[in-house]
Short mmCIF file of the C-alpha atoms (twelve columns), coordinates in Angstrom:
data_MODEL
# 
_entry.id   MODEL 
# 
loop_
_atom_site.group_PDB 
_atom_site.id 
_atom_site.type_symbol 
_atom_site.label_atom_id 
_atom_site.label_alt_id 
_atom_site.label_comp_id 
_atom_site.label_asym_id 
_atom_site.label_seq_id 
_atom_site.Cartn_x 
_atom_site.Cartn_y 
_atom_site.Cartn_z 
_atom_site.pdbx_PDB_model_num 
ATOM 1   C CA . MET A 1   10.067  -15.146 -8.447  1 
ATOM 2   C CA . THR A 2   11.439  -14.322 -5.579  1 
ATOM 3   C CA . ILE A 3   9.094   -12.204 -1.844  1 
ATOM 4   C CA . HIS A 4   11.340  -11.544 0.260   1 
ATOM 5   C CA . ASP A 5   8.896   -11.709 3.346   1 
ATOM 6   C CA . TYR A 6   8.943   -9.012  4.313   1 
ATOM 7   C CA . ASN A 7   6.724   -7.076  6.168   1 
ATOM 8   C CA . GLU A 8   3.482   -4.277  4.870   1 
ATOM 9   C CA . VAL A 9   3.114   -2.710  8.857   1 
ATOM 10  C CA . ASP A 10  1.433   0.738   7.753   1 
ATOM 11  C CA . ILE A 11  1.430   2.307   10.579  1 
ATOM 12  C CA . LEU A 12  4.158   4.733   10.202  1 
ATOM 13  C CA . TYR A 13  3.558   5.485   6.471   1 
ATOM 14  C CA . THR A 14  0.077   6.471   7.965   1 
ATOM 15  C CA . LEU A 15  1.098   8.627   10.083  1 
ATOM 16  C CA . MET A 16  3.667   10.664  8.223   1 
ATOM 17  C CA . SER A 17  0.529   10.816  5.667   1 
ATOM 18  C CA . TYR A 18  -1.333  12.676  8.636   1 
ATOM 19  C CA . VAL A 19  1.420   15.866  9.246   1 
ATOM 20  C CA . ASN A 20  1.082   15.729  5.813   1 
ATOM 21  C CA . VAL A 21  -2.049  16.401  4.518   1 
ATOM 22  C CA . SER A 22  -3.758  18.208  8.019   1 
ATOM 23  C CA . SER A 23  -3.249  21.191  9.336   1 
ATOM 24  C CA . PRO A 24  -1.095  21.833  12.048  1 
ATOM 25  C CA . GLN A 25  -5.022  23.521  13.658  1 
ATOM 26  C CA . ASP A 26  -5.942  19.715  13.531  1 
ATOM 27  C CA . MET A 27  -5.647  18.091  17.168  1 
ATOM 28  C CA . TYR A 28  -4.873  14.632  15.557  1 
ATOM 29  C CA . TYR A 29  -1.835  16.674  13.768  1 
ATOM 30  C CA . ALA A 30  -0.422  17.653  16.873  1 
ATOM 31  C CA . ILE A 31  -0.662  13.852  17.760  1 
ATOM 32  C CA . ALA A 32  1.040   12.127  15.523  1 
ATOM 33  C CA . HIS A 33  4.032   14.979  14.843  1 
ATOM 34  C CA . THR A 34  4.362   14.303  18.785  1 
ATOM 35  C CA . ILE A 35  4.424   10.490  18.639  1 
ATOM 36  C CA . LEU A 36  6.757   10.679  15.732  1 
ATOM 37  C CA . THR A 37  8.805   13.216  17.061  1 
ATOM 38  C CA . HIS A 38  9.434   11.018  20.250  1 
ATOM 39  C CA . ILE A 39  8.662   8.023   18.022  1 
ATOM 40  C CA . ASP A 40  11.651  5.720   20.127  1 
ATOM 41  C CA . GLN A 41  9.553   6.773   23.125  1 
ATOM 42  C CA . ILE A 42  5.666   5.223   22.233  1 
ATOM 43  C CA . PRO A 43  6.878   1.313   23.389  1 
ATOM 44  C CA . SER A 44  7.333   2.337   26.810  1 
ATOM 45  C CA . ILE A 45  4.239   5.066   27.655  1 
ATOM 46  C CA . SER A 46  1.571   5.165   29.476  1 
ATOM 47  C CA . ILE A 47  -1.441  6.960   27.721  1 
ATOM 48  C CA . ASN A 48  -0.863  9.682   31.105  1 
ATOM 49  C CA . ASP A 49  2.385   10.882  29.228  1 
ATOM 50  C CA . LEU A 50  1.338   10.745  26.018  1 
ATOM 51  C CA . ALA A 51  -1.688  12.531  25.789  1 
ATOM 52  C CA . ASP A 52  0.466   14.600  28.573  1 
ATOM 53  C CA . LEU A 53  2.992   15.341  25.791  1 
ATOM 54  C CA . CYS A 54  0.498   16.266  22.957  1 
ATOM 55  C CA . TYR A 55  -1.625  18.539  25.767  1 
ATOM 56  C CA . THR A 56  -4.756  16.743  25.408  1 
ATOM 57  C CA . SER A 57  -6.618  14.339  27.359  1 
ATOM 58  C CA . PRO A 58  -6.059  10.342  27.629  1 
ATOM 59  C CA . ALA A 59  -10.145 10.359  26.323  1 
ATOM 60  C CA . THR A 60  -8.985  11.826  22.949  1 
ATOM 61  C CA . ILE A 61  -5.734  10.245  22.208  1 
ATOM 62  C CA . SER A 62  -7.281  6.493   22.917  1 
ATOM 63  C CA . ARG A 63  -9.896  8.246   19.680  1 
ATOM 64  C CA . PHE A 64  -6.888  9.011   18.339  1 
ATOM 65  C CA . CYS A 65  -5.460  5.869   17.582  1 
ATOM 66  C CA . LYS A 66  -9.589  3.976   16.417  1 
ATOM 67  C CA . ASP A 67  -8.878  6.530   13.904  1 
ATOM 68  C CA . MET A 68  -5.736  5.395   13.344  1 
ATOM 69  C CA . ASN A 69  -7.896  1.478   12.588  1 
ATOM 70  C CA . CYS A 70  -6.243  0.210   16.041  1 
ATOM 71  C CA . LYS A 71  -8.376  -1.098  18.500  1 
ATOM 72  C CA . SER A 72  -6.719  0.287   21.901  1 
ATOM 73  C CA . PHE A 73  -4.133  2.357   22.726  1 
ATOM 74  C CA . VAL A 74  -1.870  -1.123  24.071  1 
ATOM 75  C CA . ASN A 75  -2.620  -2.574  19.676  1 
ATOM 76  C CA . PHE A 76  -1.506  1.366   18.577  1 
ATOM 77  C CA . LYS A 77  1.638   1.012   20.899  1 
ATOM 78  C CA . ASN A 78  1.927   -1.873  19.383  1 
ATOM 79  C CA . GLU A 79  1.727   -1.961  15.952  1 
ATOM 80  C CA . ILE A 80  4.719   1.225   16.383  1 
ATOM 81  C CA . ALA A 81  6.806   -1.146  18.267  1 
ATOM 82  C CA . ILE A 82  6.259   -3.693  15.427  1 
ATOM 83  C CA . ALA A 83  7.750   -0.851  13.113  1 
ATOM 84  C CA . LEU A 84  10.768  0.078   14.643  1 
ATOM 85  C CA . GLU A 85  11.861  -3.558  15.157  1 
ATOM 86  C CA . ILE A 86  11.498  -4.253  11.508  1 
ATOM 87  C CA . ALA A 87  13.561  -0.675  10.397  1 
ATOM 88  C CA . ARG A 88  15.886  -1.736  12.846  1 
ATOM 89  C CA . ASN A 89  17.614  -4.193  9.910   1 
ATOM 90  C CA . GLU A 90  16.174  -2.069  7.665   1 
ATOM 91  C CA . ILE A 91  18.697  -2.278  5.184   1 
ATOM 92  C CA . HIS A 92  21.222  -6.802  5.869   1 
ATOM 93  C CA . LEU A 93  22.843  -7.196  2.986   1 
ATOM 94  C CA . SER A 94  24.973  -10.338 2.954   1 
ATOM 95  C CA . THR A 95  28.076  -10.313 4.125   1 
ATOM 96  C CA . GLN A 96  29.333  -10.614 0.283   1 
ATOM 97  C CA . ASP A 97  27.775  -7.594  0.100   1 
ATOM 98  C CA . ALA A 98  28.558  -4.842  2.190   1 
ATOM 99  C CA . GLN A 99  32.386  -5.814  1.376   1 
ATOM 100 C CA . LYS A 100 32.546  -5.698  -2.611  1 
ATOM 101 C CA . VAL A 101 30.138  -1.909  -1.284  1 
ATOM 102 C CA . SER A 102 32.563  -0.739  1.042   1 
ATOM 103 C CA . GLU A 103 35.520  -1.320  -1.680  1 
ATOM 104 C CA . ASP A 104 33.722  -0.249  -4.234  1 
ATOM 105 C CA . PRO A 105 30.169  1.805   -3.166  1 
ATOM 106 C CA . ASP A 106 29.190  2.480   -7.616  1 
ATOM 107 C CA . TYR A 107 28.412  -1.686  -6.816  1 
ATOM 108 C CA . LEU A 108 25.649  -0.954  -5.003  1 
ATOM 109 C CA . LYS A 109 24.046  1.316   -7.219  1 
ATOM 110 C CA . LYS A 110 24.611  -1.570  -10.577 1 
ATOM 111 C CA . LYS A 111 23.613  -4.149  -8.022  1 
ATOM 112 C CA . MET A 112 20.236  -1.856  -7.288  1 
ATOM 113 C CA . TYR A 113 19.229  -1.017  -10.663 1 
ATOM 114 C CA . HIS A 114 19.812  -4.233  -12.204 1 
ATOM 115 C CA . GLU A 115 17.681  -5.759  -10.334 1 
ATOM 116 C CA . ALA A 116 15.947  -3.218  -11.548 1 
ATOM 117 C CA . MET A 117 15.439  -4.360  -14.632 1 
ATOM 118 C CA . ASP A 118 16.031  -7.683  -14.410 1 
ATOM 119 C CA . SER A 119 12.180  -7.907  -12.269 1 
ATOM 120 C CA . LEU A 120 10.761  -5.839  -14.199 1 
ATOM 121 C CA . ALA A 121 12.019  -7.567  -17.193 1 
ATOM 122 C CA . LEU A 122 9.784   -10.627 -15.846 1 
ATOM 123 C CA . VAL A 123 6.888   -8.546  -15.441 1 
ATOM 124 C CA . GLU A 124 6.634   -8.100  -18.553 1 
ATOM 125 C CA . LYS A 125 7.354   -10.613 -19.598 1 
ATOM 126 C CA . SER A 126 4.708   -12.384 -17.020 1 
ATOM 127 C CA . ILE A 127 2.215   -10.207 -18.469 1 
ATOM 128 C CA . ASP A 128 -0.898  -10.802 -21.480 1 
ATOM 129 C CA . MET A 129 -2.773  -7.671  -23.321 1 
ATOM 130 C CA . LYS A 130 -5.739  -10.026 -23.092 1 
ATOM 131 C CA . ASP A 131 -5.524  -9.495  -19.388 1 
ATOM 132 C CA . ILE A 132 -4.866  -5.960  -19.484 1 
ATOM 133 C CA . ASP A 133 -7.939  -4.946  -21.892 1 
ATOM 134 C CA . ARG A 134 -10.198 -6.998  -19.398 1 
ATOM 135 C CA . ILE A 135 -9.446  -4.801  -16.709 1 
ATOM 136 C CA . CYS A 136 -9.904  -1.314  -18.934 1 
ATOM 137 C CA . GLU A 137 -13.299 -3.078  -18.957 1 
ATOM 138 C CA . MET A 138 -13.607 -3.443  -15.877 1 
ATOM 139 C CA . ILE A 139 -12.665 -0.268  -15.374 1 
ATOM 140 C CA . TYR A 140 -14.105 1.346   -18.084 1 
ATOM 141 C CA . GLN A 141 -17.846 -0.352  -17.115 1 
ATOM 142 C CA . ALA A 142 -17.027 0.017   -13.090 1 
ATOM 143 C CA . LYS A 143 -20.118 2.643   -12.067 1 
ATOM 144 C CA . LYS A 144 -17.352 3.879   -9.498  1 
ATOM 145 C CA . VAL A 145 -13.939 2.595   -9.252  1 
ATOM 146 C CA . HIS A 146 -11.864 2.715   -5.344  1 
ATOM 147 C CA . MET A 147 -8.711  1.738   -5.035  1 
ATOM 148 C CA . LEU A 148 -6.970  0.082   -1.408  1 
ATOM 149 C CA . GLY A 149 -3.232  0.163   -1.298  1 
ATOM 150 C CA . TYR A 150 -0.754  -0.093  1.952   1 
ATOM 151 C CA . GLN A 151 2.688   2.724   1.657   1 
ATOM 152 C CA . PHE A 152 4.440   3.141   -1.221  1 
ATOM 153 C CA . ASN A 153 1.311   1.328   -3.367  1 
ATOM 154 C CA . LYS A 154 -1.175  4.281   -2.268  1 
ATOM 155 C CA . ILE A 155 1.289   6.412   -3.691  1 
ATOM 156 C CA . ILE A 156 1.106   4.742   -6.709  1 
ATOM 157 C CA . SER A 157 -3.332  4.226   -6.431  1 
ATOM 158 C CA . ASN A 158 -3.130  8.829   -6.218  1 
ATOM 159 C CA . ASP A 159 -0.521  8.146   -9.855  1 
ATOM 160 C CA . PHE A 160 -2.984  6.093   -11.204 1 
ATOM 161 C CA . GLN A 161 -6.594  8.299   -9.850  1 
ATOM 162 C CA . MET A 162 -5.137  11.759  -11.351 1 
ATOM 163 C CA . LYS A 163 -3.786  9.763   -14.735 1 
ATOM 164 C CA . MET A 164 -7.470  8.400   -15.109 1 
ATOM 165 C CA . LEU A 165 -9.051  12.043  -14.077 1 
ATOM 166 C CA . LYS A 166 -7.622  12.508  -16.863 1 
ATOM 167 C CA . HIS A 167 -9.558  10.107  -19.522 1 
ATOM 168 C CA . ARG A 168 -12.773 11.563  -17.553 1 
ATOM 169 C CA . LYS A 169 -12.006 8.767   -15.675 1 
ATOM 170 C CA . PHE A 170 -13.235 8.947   -11.850 1 
ATOM 171 C CA . VAL A 171 -10.938 7.069   -9.217  1 
ATOM 172 C CA . TYR A 172 -11.438 6.470   -6.274  1 
ATOM 173 C CA . ALA A 173 -8.544  6.021   -4.031  1 
ATOM 174 C CA . PHE A 174 -8.322  5.249   0.191   1 
ATOM 175 C CA . VAL A 175 -4.995  7.326   1.701   1 
ATOM 176 C CA . GLU A 176 -5.468  6.821   4.603   1 
ATOM 177 C CA . ARG A 177 -6.189  4.000   7.084   1 
ATOM 178 C CA . GLY A 178 -8.692  2.519   7.656   1 
ATOM 179 C CA . ASP A 179 -10.577 4.866   4.383   1 
ATOM 180 C CA . GLU A 180 -11.088 1.192   3.316   1 
ATOM 181 C CA . ILE A 181 -12.666 0.663   6.634   1 
ATOM 182 C CA . GLN A 182 -14.770 3.125   7.914   1 
ATOM 183 C CA . ARG A 183 -16.136 4.447   4.428   1 
ATOM 184 C CA . LEU A 184 -17.325 1.039   3.254   1 
ATOM 185 C CA . ASP A 185 -20.850 2.625   3.023   1 
ATOM 186 C CA . ILE A 186 -19.335 4.521   -0.392  1 
ATOM 187 C CA . ILE A 187 -19.301 1.073   -2.130  1 
ATOM 188 C CA . ASP A 188 -22.019 -0.758  -3.504  1 
ATOM 189 C CA . LYS A 189 -22.426 -3.558  -6.260  1 
ATOM 190 C CA . ASP A 190 -22.403 -0.967  -8.799  1 
ATOM 191 C CA . SER A 191 -18.812 -1.245  -7.735  1 
ATOM 192 C CA . LEU A 192 -14.655 -2.003  -8.238  1 
ATOM 193 C CA . VAL A 193 -12.977 -2.593  -5.927  1 
ATOM 194 C CA . ILE A 194 -8.633  -2.234  -6.943  1 
ATOM 195 C CA . ILE A 195 -6.813  -3.802  -4.327  1 
ATOM 196 C CA . ILE A 196 -3.070  -3.309  -4.707  1 
ATOM 197 C CA . THR A 197 -0.378  -5.746  -2.764  1 
ATOM 198 C CA . VAL A 198 2.652   -7.014  -3.409  1 
ATOM 199 C CA . ARG A 199 2.761   -10.485 -0.877  1 
ATOM 200 C CA . ALA A 200 -1.426  -10.110 -0.026  1 
ATOM 201 C CA . ARG A 201 -0.661  -11.215 3.464   1 
ATOM 202 C CA . GLU A 202 -3.815  -13.898 4.183   1 
ATOM 203 C CA . GLN A 203 -4.654  -12.779 7.336   1 
ATOM 204 C CA . LEU A 204 -4.615  -8.699  6.703   1 
ATOM 205 C CA . MET A 205 -6.838  -10.180 3.193   1 
ATOM 206 C CA . LYS A 206 -9.514  -12.093 4.816   1 
ATOM 207 C CA . ALA A 207 -9.912  -9.328  6.983   1 
ATOM 208 C CA . LEU A 208 -10.327 -6.753  4.269   1 
ATOM 209 C CA . ILE A 209 -12.192 -8.554  1.263   1 
ATOM 210 C CA . ASP A 210 -14.853 -10.342 3.720   1 
ATOM 211 C CA . LYS A 211 -15.799 -6.608  4.681   1 
ATOM 212 C CA . ILE A 212 -15.969 -5.421  1.327   1 
ATOM 213 C CA . LYS A 213 -17.366 -8.069  0.057   1 
ATOM 214 C CA . GLU A 214 -20.877 -7.135  2.183   1 
ATOM 215 C CA . HIS A 215 -21.459 -4.346  -0.276  1 
ATOM 216 C CA . HIS A 216 -21.290 -6.687  -3.196  1 
ATOM 217 C CA . PRO A 217 -18.787 -5.036  -5.620  1 
ATOM 218 C CA . LYS A 218 -16.062 -6.482  -8.348  1 
ATOM 219 C CA . ILE A 219 -13.796 -7.150  -7.041  1 
ATOM 220 C CA . LEU A 220 -10.094 -7.382  -8.575  1 
ATOM 221 C CA . LEU A 221 -6.051  -7.778  -6.858  1 
ATOM 222 C CA . LEU A 222 -3.278  -7.486  -8.230  1 
ATOM 223 C CA . THR A 223 -0.572  -9.316  -6.130  1 
ATOM 224 C CA . MET A 224 2.625   -10.783 -6.911  1 
ATOM 225 C CA . ASN A 225 1.384   -13.235 -4.022  1 
ATOM 226 C CA . GLN A 226 0.821   -17.171 -7.386  1 
ATOM 227 C CA . THR A 227 -0.542  -18.376 -4.417  1 
ATOM 228 C CA . TYR A 228 -2.327  -16.594 -2.637  1 
ATOM 229 C CA . GLN A 229 -6.312  -18.063 -2.869  1 
ATOM 230 C CA . ASN A 230 -9.694  -15.922 -1.724  1 
ATOM 231 C CA . ASP A 231 -13.275 -17.436 -3.706  1 
ATOM 232 C CA . ASP A 232 -14.346 -13.516 -2.817  1 
ATOM 233 C CA . ILE A 233 -12.687 -12.073 -4.980  1 
ATOM 234 C CA . ASP A 234 -13.898 -11.965 -8.069  1 
ATOM 235 C CA . TRP A 235 -9.644  -12.354 -10.025 1 
ATOM 236 C CA . ILE A 236 -6.434  -11.771 -8.842  1 
ATOM 237 C CA . TYR A 237 -4.243  -11.171 -11.377 1 
ATOM 238 C CA . ARG A 238 -0.618  -11.272 -11.051 1 
ATOM 239 C CA . ILE A 239 2.490   -10.234 -12.444 1 
ATOM 240 C CA . ASP A 240 5.967   -12.066 -12.465 1 
ATOM 241 C CA . GLY A 241 9.157   -10.320 -10.770 1 
ATOM 242 C CA . THR A 242 12.010  -9.724  -8.224  1 
ATOM 243 C CA . GLU A 243 11.817  -8.427  -4.414  1 
ATOM 244 C CA . SER A 244 14.406  -7.402  -2.673  1 
ATOM 245 C CA . GLN A 245 16.512  -9.734  -0.198  1 
ATOM 246 C CA . TYR A 246 18.205  -7.309  1.649   1 
ATOM 247 C CA . SER A 247 15.249  -4.161  2.833   1 
ATOM 248 C CA . GLU A 248 12.697  -4.508  5.314   1 
ATOM 249 C CA . SER A 249 11.004  -1.889  2.454   1 
ATOM 250 C CA . SER A 250 9.237   -2.867  -0.747  1 
ATOM 251 C CA . LEU A 251 12.121  -2.330  -4.182  1 
ATOM 252 C CA . GLN A 252 10.751  -3.883  -6.691  1 
ATOM 253 C CA . GLY A 253 7.889   -4.264  -6.126  1 
ATOM 254 C CA . THR A 254 5.881   -1.165  -5.916  1 
ATOM 255 C CA . MET A 255 7.709   -0.194  -8.816  1 
ATOM 256 C CA . ASN A 256 6.346   -3.166  -10.576 1 
ATOM 257 C CA . PHE A 257 2.739   -2.339  -10.173 1 
ATOM 258 C CA . LEU A 258 3.901   1.377   -11.190 1 
ATOM 259 C CA . SER A 259 4.667   0.385   -14.182 1 
ATOM 260 C CA . LEU A 260 1.906   -1.456  -14.560 1 
ATOM 261 C CA . LEU A 261 -0.585  1.199   -13.858 1 
ATOM 262 C CA . ASN A 262 1.246   3.528   -15.856 1 
ATOM 263 C CA . LEU A 263 0.175   0.139   -18.849 1 
ATOM 264 C CA . ILE A 264 -3.527  -0.033  -18.003 1 
ATOM 265 C CA . TYR A 265 -3.884  4.135   -18.059 1 
ATOM 266 C CA . VAL A 266 -2.160  4.089   -21.669 1 
ATOM 267 C CA . ARG A 267 -4.325  1.148   -23.484 1 
ATOM 268 C CA . TYR A 268 -7.565  2.257   -21.089 1 
ATOM 269 C CA . GLY A 269 -6.909  5.952   -22.978 1 
ATOM 270 C CA . LEU A 270 -5.924  4.433   -26.464 1 
ATOM 271 C CA . LEU A 271 -9.367  2.052   -25.850 1 
ATOM 272 C CA . TYR A 272 -11.420 4.290   -24.297 1 
ATOM 273 C CA . ARG A 273 -10.967 8.715   -24.131 1 
ATOM 274 C CA . GLU A 274 -13.545 10.140  -26.399 1 
# 
């Protein structure tokens, strides 16, 4: 398996999600919308200038940043700067591939779809249905199921949530930045927490797992990282597959997990739907 060392930067996705689900009358909606429409200015703007731009106070801006799970306005600006820097090199085909695409745009179509099919073939080969049945059993036996994901994996968690509801199994999907931290009180010893992450970055995982473990749930990690280890996780389920080398965003990885969750959904229905 090949995983490009891309970054699961969540801040831009979170801001977009806030705008998508919030009311325009919400002050935080106005702040998020203003930030997104002036995004290039944010890394160098002062908190007072941003407050003026949003027709609010610096204290409200500070509270907004904490609501985004950033320690401070400076920390928030730094995350925006990192996200923008990564985005500047979002698509970076090799010189050879770029030349081929320039000569024949169909080359890009063939390249992307062939890579997608090859990656899914690796995922299929790596899956043992006994493991899928075990995952289904864990979901069935858990009184509460909570799903955590980053970027597009939040969307596929929402999709899985809706599908499982048709099986009469309620799954809580954390969809906003900081939900996994702010709403830990609904996680308990009877809960199953499912974390979906392509890369499973050590620093990101440690902070999250440490906080979740305080509430003593079972933890299932779904990842493409073949080497990540954490003794506090009850089960790390790894799938194979490849990830794009020419994008800072996950392409095949999220598709691989969508296919995995769809398999779990169908199998769960066959095993437990009354």
